[in-house]
């Protein structure tokens, strides 16, 4: 599972999508496309963004919910927390670099 997360985070566009969802959760595909275009100058198609969202969803970094005709995407940080705690050792001194 951690391998999927690392692969999903390897792409700068997917990291920008996660940044946008961290800034404002629960966005539709159209909202994400607009924010990526206006804030980051990315001119990607909705299909390309949709494919990036599918990779993030497969890695469980986002959750998708449907409301009527629309799908909304929410950030899920649980997989990141599991990765971080792998490297945290409770017996490590606080002054260790």
CSV table of N, CA, C and O in Angstrom, one decimal:
chain,number,residue,atom,x,y,z
A,1,UNK,N,0.8,-1.2,0.0
A,1,UNK,CA,0.0,0.0,0.0
A,1,UNK,C,0.9,1.3,0.0
A,1,UNK,O,0.6,2.2,-0.7
A,2,UNK,N,1.9,1.3,0.8
A,2,UNK,CA,2.8,2.4,0.8
A,2,UNK,C,3.4,2.7,-0.6
A,2,UNK,O,3.6,3.8,-1.0
A,3,UNK,N,3.7,1.6,-1.3
A,3,UNK,CA,4.2,1.8,-2.6
A,3,UNK,C,3.3,2.6,-3.6
A,3,UNK,O,3.7,3.4,-4.3
A,4,UNK,N,2.0,2.3,-3.4
A,4,UNK,CA,1.0,3.0,-4.2
A,4,UNK,C,1.0,4.5,-3.9
A,4,UNK,O,0.9,5.4,-4.7
A,5,UNK,N,1.1,4.8,-2.6
A,5,UNK,CA,1.2,6.2,-2.2
A,5,UNK,C,2.4,6.9,-2.7
A,5,UNK,O,2.3,8.0,-3.2
A,6,UNK,N,3.5,6.3,-2.6
A,6,UNK,CA,4.8,6.9,-3.2
A,6,UNK,C,4.6,7.1,-4.7
A,6,UNK,O,5.1,8.1,-5.2
A,7,UNK,N,4.1,6.2,-5.4
A,7,UNK,CA,3.9,6.3,-6.8
A,7,UNK,C,2.9,7.5,-7.1
A,7,UNK,O,3.2,8.3,-8.1
A,8,UNK,N,1.9,7.6,-6.4
A,8,UNK,CA,0.9,8.6,-6.6
A,8,UNK,C,1.5,10.0,-6.3
A,8,UNK,O,1.2,11.0,-7.0
A,9,UNK,N,2.4,10.1,-5.3
A,9,UNK,CA,3.0,11.4,-5.0
A,9,UNK,C,4.2,11.7,-5.8
A,9,UNK,O,4.7,12.8,-5.8
A,10,UNK,N,4.6,10.8,-6.7
A,10,UNK,CA,5.8,11.1,-7.6
A,10,UNK,C,5.5,12.1,-8.6
A,10,UNK,O,6.4,12.7,-9.2
A,11,UNK,N,4.2,12.3,-9.0
A,11,UNK,CA,3.9,13.2,-10.0
A,11,UNK,C,3.6,14.6,-9.5
A,11,UNK,O,2.7,14.7,-8.6
A,12,UNK,N,4.2,15.7,-10.0
A,12,UNK,CA,3.9,17.0,-9.5
A,12,UNK,C,2.5,17.5,-9.7
A,12,UNK,O,2.0,18.2,-8.8
A,13,UNK,N,1.8,17.1,-10.7
A,13,UNK,CA,0.4,17.5,-10.9
A,13,UNK,C,-0.5,16.9,-9.8
A,13,UNK,O,-1.4,17.5,-9.3
A,14,UNK,N,-0.2,15.6,-9.5
A,14,UNK,CA,-1.0,15.0,-8.4
A,14,UNK,C,-0.7,15.6,-7.1
A,14,UNK,O,-1.7,15.8,-6.2
A,15,UNK,N,0.5,16.1,-6.8
A,15,UNK,CA,0.8,16.8,-5.6
A,15,UNK,C,0.1,18.1,-5.6
A,15,UNK,O,-0.4,18.5,-4.5
A,16,UNK,N,0.0,18.8,-6.7
A,16,UNK,CA,-0.8,20.0,-6.8
A,16,UNK,C,-2.3,19.8,-6.5
A,16,UNK,O,-2.9,20.6,-5.8
A,17,UNK,N,-2.8,18.7,-7.0
A,17,UNK,CA,-4.2,18.4,-6.8
A,17,UNK,C,-4.4,18.2,-5.3
A,17,UNK,O,-5.4,18.7,-4.7
A,18,UNK,N,-3.5,17.5,-4.6
A,18,UNK,CA,-3.7,17.3,-3.2
A,18,UNK,C,-3.6,18.6,-2.4
A,18,UNK,O,-4.3,18.8,-1.4
A,19,UNK,N,-2.7,19.5,-2.9
A,19,UNK,CA,-2.5,20.8,-2.3
A,19,UNK,C,-3.9,21.6,-2.4
A,19,UNK,O,-4.3,22.2,-1.4
A,20,UNK,N,-4.5,21.5,-3.5
A,20,UNK,CA,-5.8,22.2,-3.7
A,20,UNK,C,-6.8,21.6,-2.9
A,20,UNK,O,-7.7,22.3,-2.3
A,21,UNK,N,-6.9,20.3,-2.7
A,21,UNK,CA,-7.9,19.7,-1.8
A,21,UNK,C,-7.6,20.0,-0.4
A,21,UNK,O,-8.5,20.0,0.4
A,22,UNK,N,-6.3,20.1,0.0
A,22,UNK,CA,-6.0,20.5,1.4
A,22,UNK,C,-6.5,21.9,1.6
A,22,UNK,O,-6.9,22.2,2.7
A,23,UNK,N,-6.4,22.8,0.6
A,23,UNK,CA,-6.8,24.2,0.7
A,23,UNK,C,-8.3,24.3,0.8
A,23,UNK,O,-8.9,25.0,1.6
A,24,UNK,N,-9.0,23.5,0.0
A,24,UNK,CA,-10.5,23.5,0.0
A,24,UNK,C,-11.0,22.1,-0.3
A,24,UNK,O,-10.9,21.7,-1.5
A,25,UNK,N,-11.4,21.3,0.6
A,25,UNK,CA,-11.9,20.0,0.5
A,25,UNK,C,-13.2,19.9,-0.2
A,25,UNK,O,-14.0,20.9,-0.2
A,26,UNK,N,-13.6,18.8,-0.9
A,26,UNK,CA,-14.9,18.6,-1.4
A,26,UNK,C,-15.1,19.3,-2.8
A,26,UNK,O,-16.2,19.8,-3.0
A,27,UNK,N,-14.1,19.2,-3.6
A,27,UNK,CA,-14.2,19.9,-4.9
A,27,UNK,C,-14.7,18.9,-6.0
A,27,UNK,O,-14.3,17.8,-6.0
A,28,UNK,N,-15.3,19.5,-7.0
A,28,UNK,CA,-15.7,18.7,-8.2
A,28,UNK,C,-14.5,18.7,-9.2
A,28,UNK,O,-13.6,19.5,-9.0
A,29,UNK,N,-14.6,17.9,-10.2
A,29,UNK,CA,-13.6,17.8,-11.2
A,29,UNK,C,-13.5,19.2,-11.9
A,29,UNK,O,-12.3,19.7,-12.1
A,30,UNK,N,-14.6,19.9,-12.1
A,30,UNK,CA,-14.5,21.2,-12.8
A,30,UNK,C,-13.8,22.2,-11.9
A,30,UNK,O,-13.1,23.0,-12.4
A,31,UNK,N,-14.1,22.2,-10.6
A,31,UNK,CA,-13.5,23.1,-9.7
A,31,UNK,C,-11.9,22.9,-9.6
A,31,UNK,O,-11.2,23.8,-9.6
A,32,UNK,N,-11.6,21.6,-9.6
A,32,UNK,CA,-10.1,21.3,-9.5
A,32,UNK,C,-9.4,21.8,-10.8
A,32,UNK,O,-8.4,22.4,-10.7
A,33,UNK,N,-10.1,21.5,-11.9
A,33,UNK,CA,-9.5,22.0,-13.2
A,33,UNK,C,-9.3,23.5,-13.2
A,33,UNK,O,-8.3,24.0,-13.6
A,34,UNK,N,-10.3,24.2,-12.8
A,34,UNK,CA,-10.3,25.7,-12.8
A,34,UNK,C,-9.2,26.2,-11.8
A,34,UNK,O,-8.4,27.1,-12.2
A,35,UNK,N,-9.0,25.6,-10.7
A,35,UNK,CA,-8.0,26.0,-9.7
A,35,UNK,C,-6.6,25.7,-10.2
A,35,UNK,O,-5.7,26.5,-10.1
A,36,UNK,N,-6.4,24.5,-10.9
A,36,UNK,CA,-5.1,24.2,-11.4
A,36,UNK,C,-4.8,25.1,-12.5
A,36,UNK,O,-3.6,25.5,-12.7
A,37,UNK,N,-5.7,25.5,-13.3
A,37,UNK,CA,-5.5,26.4,-14.4
A,37,UNK,C,-5.2,27.8,-13.9
A,37,UNK,O,-4.2,28.4,-14.4
A,38,UNK,N,-6.0,28.4,-13.0
A,38,UNK,CA,-5.8,29.7,-12.6
A,38,UNK,C,-4.6,29.9,-11.6
A,38,UNK,O,-3.9,30.9,-11.7
A,39,UNK,N,-4.5,29.0,-10.7
A,39,UNK,CA,-3.4,29.1,-9.7
A,39,UNK,C,-2.1,28.6,-10.1
A,39,UNK,O,-1.0,29.1,-9.6
A,40,UNK,N,-2.0,27.6,-11.0
A,40,UNK,CA,-0.8,27.0,-11.3
A,40,UNK,C,-0.5,27.0,-12.8
A,40,UNK,O,0.6,26.6,-13.3
A,41,UNK,N,-1.4,27.6,-13.6
A,41,UNK,CA,-1.1,27.7,-15.1
A,41,UNK,C,-1.1,26.4,-15.8
A,41,UNK,O,-0.6,26.3,-16.9
A,42,UNK,N,-1.7,25.4,-15.2
A,42,UNK,CA,-1.8,24.1,-15.9
A,42,UNK,C,-3.0,24.0,-16.9
A,42,UNK,O,-4.1,24.3,-16.4
A,43,UNK,N,-2.7,23.7,-18.1
A,43,UNK,CA,-3.8,23.7,-19.1
A,43,UNK,C,-4.1,22.2,-19.4
A,43,UNK,O,-4.3,21.9,-20.6
A,44,UNK,N,-4.3,21.4,-18.4
A,44,UNK,CA,-4.6,20.0,-18.7
A,44,UNK,C,-6.1,19.8,-18.9
A,44,UNK,O,-6.9,20.6,-18.4
A,45,UNK,N,-6.4,18.8,-19.7
A,45,UNK,CA,-7.8,18.5,-20.0
A,45,UNK,C,-8.5,17.9,-18.8
A,45,UNK,O,-7.8,17.4,-17.9
A,46,UNK,N,-9.8,17.9,-18.8
A,46,UNK,CA,-10.6,17.3,-17.7
A,46,UNK,C,-10.3,15.8,-17.7
A,46,UNK,O,-10.2,15.2,-16.6
A,47,UNK,N,-10.1,15.2,-18.8
A,47,UNK,CA,-9.8,13.8,-18.9
A,47,UNK,C,-8.4,13.5,-18.2
A,47,UNK,O,-8.3,12.5,-17.4
A,48,UNK,N,-7.4,14.3,-18.4
A,48,UNK,CA,-6.1,14.1,-17.8
A,48,UNK,C,-6.2,14.3,-16.3
A,48,UNK,O,-5.7,13.5,-15.5
A,49,UNK,N,-6.9,15.3,-15.8
A,49,UNK,CA,-7.1,15.5,-14.4
A,49,UNK,C,-7.9,14.3,-13.8
A,49,UNK,O,-7.6,13.9,-12.7
A,50,UNK,N,-8.9,13.9,-14.5
A,50,UNK,CA,-9.7,12.7,-14.0
A,50,UNK,C,-8.8,11.5,-13.9
A,50,UNK,O,-8.9,10.7,-12.9
A,51,UNK,N,-7.9,11.3,-14.8
A,51,UNK,CA,-6.9,10.1,-14.7
A,51,UNK,C,-6.0,10.3,-13.4
A,51,UNK,O,-5.7,9.4,-12.7
A,52,UNK,N,-5.6,11.5,-13.2
A,52,UNK,CA,-4.8,11.8,-12.0
A,52,UNK,C,-5.6,11.5,-10.7
A,52,UNK,O,-5.1,10.9,-9.8
A,53,UNK,N,-6.8,11.9,-10.7
A,53,UNK,CA,-7.7,11.7,-9.6
A,53,UNK,C,-7.9,10.2,-9.4
A,53,UNK,O,-7.9,9.7,-8.2
A,54,UNK,N,-8.0,9.4,-10.4
A,54,UNK,CA,-8.1,8.0,-10.3
A,54,UNK,C,-6.9,7.3,-9.7
A,54,UNK,O,-7.1,6.4,-8.8
A,55,UNK,N,-5.7,7.8,-10.0
A,55,UNK,CA,-4.5,7.3,-9.4
A,55,UNK,C,-4.5,7.6,-7.9
A,55,UNK,O,-4.2,6.8,-7.0
A,56,UNK,N,-4.9,8.9,-7.5
A,56,UNK,CA,-4.9,9.3,-6.1
A,56,UNK,C,-6.0,8.5,-5.4
A,56,UNK,O,-5.7,8.1,-4.2
A,57,UNK,N,-7.1,8.2,-6.0
A,57,UNK,CA,-8.1,7.4,-5.4
A,57,UNK,C,-7.7,6.0,-5.1
A,57,UNK,O,-8.0,5.4,-4.1
A,58,UNK,N,-7.0,5.4,-6.1
A,58,UNK,CA,-6.5,4.1,-6.0
A,58,UNK,C,-5.5,3.9,-4.8
A,58,UNK,O,-5.4,2.9,-4.2
A,59,UNK,N,-4.7,5.0,-4.6
A,59,UNK,CA,-3.8,5.0,-3.5
A,59,UNK,C,-4.4,5.4,-2.2
A,59,UNK,O,-3.8,5.5,-1.1
A,60,UNK,N,-5.8,5.7,-2.2
A,60,UNK,CA,-6.6,6.0,-1.1
A,60,UNK,C,-6.2,7.4,-0.5
A,60,UNK,O,-6.4,7.7,0.7
A,61,UNK,N,-5.6,8.3,-1.3
A,61,UNK,CA,-5.3,9.6,-0.9
A,61,UNK,C,-6.4,10.6,-1.0
A,61,UNK,O,-6.4,11.7,-0.4
A,62,UNK,N,-7.4,10.2,-1.8
A,62,UNK,CA,-8.6,11.0,-1.9
A,62,UNK,C,-9.8,10.0,-1.9
A,62,UNK,O,-9.7,8.8,-2.2
A,63,UNK,N,-10.9,10.6,-1.4
A,63,UNK,CA,-12.2,9.8,-1.4
A,63,UNK,C,-13.2,10.5,-2.3
A,63,UNK,O,-13.2,11.8,-2.2
A,64,UNK,N,-13.9,9.8,-3.1
A,64,UNK,CA,-14.8,10.4,-4.0
A,64,UNK,C,-16.3,10.1,-3.5
A,64,UNK,O,-16.5,8.9,-3.2
A,65,UNK,N,-17.1,11.1,-3.5
A,65,UNK,CA,-18.5,10.8,-3.2
A,65,UNK,C,-19.4,11.4,-4.2
A,65,UNK,O,-19.0,12.4,-4.9
A,66,UNK,N,-20.5,10.8,-4.5
A,66,UNK,CA,-21.4,11.2,-5.5
A,66,UNK,C,-22.6,11.9,-4.9
A,66,UNK,O,-23.2,11.3,-3.9
A,67,UNK,N,-23.0,13.1,-5.4
A,67,UNK,CA,-24.2,13.7,-5.0
A,67,UNK,C,-24.9,14.1,-6.3
A,67,UNK,O,-24.6,15.0,-7.0
A,68,UNK,N,-26.0,13.3,-6.5
A,68,UNK,CA,-26.7,13.5,-7.8
A,68,UNK,C,-25.8,13.2,-9.0
A,68,UNK,O,-25.2,12.2,-9.1
A,69,UNK,N,-25.7,14.2,-9.9
A,69,UNK,CA,-24.9,14.0,-11.1
A,69,UNK,C,-23.4,14.3,-10.9
A,69,UNK,O,-22.6,14.0,-11.7
A,70,UNK,N,-23.1,14.9,-9.7
A,70,UNK,CA,-21.7,15.4,-9.5
A,70,UNK,C,-20.9,14.5,-8.5
A,70,UNK,O,-21.5,13.9,-7.6
A,71,UNK,N,-19.7,14.4,-8.8
A,71,UNK,CA,-18.7,13.7,-7.9
A,71,UNK,C,-17.8,14.7,-7.2
A,71,UNK,O,-17.3,15.7,-7.9
A,72,UNK,N,-17.7,14.6,-5.9
A,72,UNK,CA,-16.8,15.5,-5.1
A,72,UNK,C,-15.7,14.7,-4.6
A,72,UNK,O,-15.8,13.6,-4.1
A,73,UNK,N,-14.5,15.4,-4.5
A,73,UNK,CA,-13.3,14.7,-4.1
A,73,UNK,C,-12.8,15.3,-2.8
A,73,UNK,O,-12.8,16.5,-2.6
A,74,UNK,N,-12.5,14.4,-1.8
A,74,UNK,CA,-12.1,14.9,-0.5
A,74,UNK,C,-10.7,14.3,-0.2
A,74,UNK,O,-10.4,13.1,-0.6
A,75,UNK,N,-9.9,15.0,0.4
A,75,UNK,CA,-8.5,14.6,0.8
A,75,UNK,C,-8.6,13.6,1.9
A,75,UNK,O,-9.4,13.7,2.9
A,76,UNK,N,-7.8,12.5,1.8
A,76,UNK,CA,-7.7,11.5,2.9
A,76,UNK,C,-6.2,11.4,3.3
A,76,UNK,O,-5.4,10.9,2.5
A,77,UNK,N,-5.8,11.8,4.4
A,77,UNK,CA,-4.4,11.8,4.9
A,77,UNK,C,-4.0,10.6,5.6
A,77,UNK,O,-2.9,10.4,6.0
A,78,UNK,N,-5.0,9.7,5.9
A,78,UNK,CA,-4.7,8.4,6.6
A,78,UNK,C,-3.5,7.6,6.1
A,78,UNK,O,-2.6,7.2,6.8
A,79,UNK,N,-3.4,7.4,4.7
A,79,UNK,CA,-2.2,6.7,4.2
A,79,UNK,C,-0.9,7.4,4.5
A,79,UNK,O,0.1,6.7,4.7
A,80,UNK,N,-0.9,8.7,4.5
A,80,UNK,CA,0.3,9.4,4.8
A,80,UNK,C,0.7,9.3,6.3
A,80,UNK,O,1.9,9.2,6.6
A,81,UNK,N,-0.3,9.3,7.2
A,81,UNK,CA,0.0,9.1,8.6
A,81,UNK,C,0.6,7.7,8.8
A,81,UNK,O,1.6,7.6,9.7
A,82,UNK,N,0.1,6.7,8.2
A,82,UNK,CA,0.7,5.3,8.3
A,82,UNK,C,2.2,5.3,7.9
A,82,UNK,O,3.0,4.6,8.5
A,83,UNK,N,2.5,6.0,6.8
A,83,UNK,CA,3.9,6.0,6.3
A,83,UNK,C,4.8,6.8,7.3
A,83,UNK,O,5.9,6.3,7.6
A,84,UNK,N,4.3,7.9,7.8
A,84,UNK,CA,5.1,8.7,8.7
A,84,UNK,C,5.4,7.9,10.0
A,84,UNK,O,6.5,7.9,10.5
A,85,UNK,N,4.4,7.3,10.5
A,85,UNK,CA,4.6,6.6,11.8
A,85,UNK,C,5.6,5.4,11.6
A,85,UNK,O,6.1,4.9,12.6
A,86,UNK,N,5.8,4.9,10.4
A,86,UNK,CA,6.8,3.9,10.1
A,86,UNK,C,8.2,4.3,10.6
A,86,UNK,O,9.0,3.5,11.0
A,87,UNK,N,8.5,5.6,10.3
A,87,UNK,CA,9.8,6.1,10.6
A,87,UNK,C,10.0,6.7,12.0
A,87,UNK,O,11.1,7.0,12.4
A,88,UNK,N,8.9,6.9,12.7
A,88,UNK,CA,8.9,7.5,14.0
A,88,UNK,C,9.2,6.4,15.0
A,88,UNK,O,8.5,5.4,15.0
A,89,UNK,N,10.2,6.6,15.8
A,89,UNK,CA,10.5,5.6,16.9
A,89,UNK,C,10.2,6.2,18.2
A,89,UNK,O,10.8,7.3,18.5
A,90,UNK,N,9.5,5.6,19.1
A,90,UNK,CA,9.2,6.2,20.4
A,90,UNK,C,10.4,6.4,21.3
A,90,UNK,O,10.4,7.2,22.1
A,91,UNK,N,11.4,5.5,21.0
A,91,UNK,CA,12.6,5.5,21.9
A,91,UNK,C,13.7,6.5,21.4
A,91,UNK,O,14.7,6.6,22.0
A,92,UNK,N,13.5,7.2,20.2
A,92,UNK,CA,14.5,8.1,19.7
A,92,UNK,C,14.5,9.4,20.5
A,92,UNK,O,13.5,10.0,20.8
A,93,UNK,N,15.7,9.9,20.8
A,93,UNK,CA,15.9,11.1,21.5
A,93,UNK,C,15.4,12.3,20.7
A,93,UNK,O,15.4,12.2,19.4
A,94,UNK,N,14.8,13.3,21.3
A,94,UNK,CA,14.3,14.4,20.6
A,94,UNK,C,15.3,15.3,19.8
A,94,UNK,O,15.0,15.9,18.9
A,95,UNK,N,16.5,15.3,20.3
A,95,UNK,CA,17.6,16.1,19.7
A,95,UNK,C,18.3,15.4,18.5
A,95,UNK,O,19.2,15.9,18.0
A,96,UNK,N,17.8,14.2,18.1
A,96,UNK,CA,18.4,13.5,17.0
A,96,UNK,C,18.0,14.2,15.7
A,96,UNK,O,16.9,14.5,15.5
A,97,UNK,N,19.0,14.5,14.8
A,97,UNK,CA,18.7,15.2,13.6
A,97,UNK,C,17.9,14.3,12.6
A,97,UNK,O,18.0,13.2,12.6
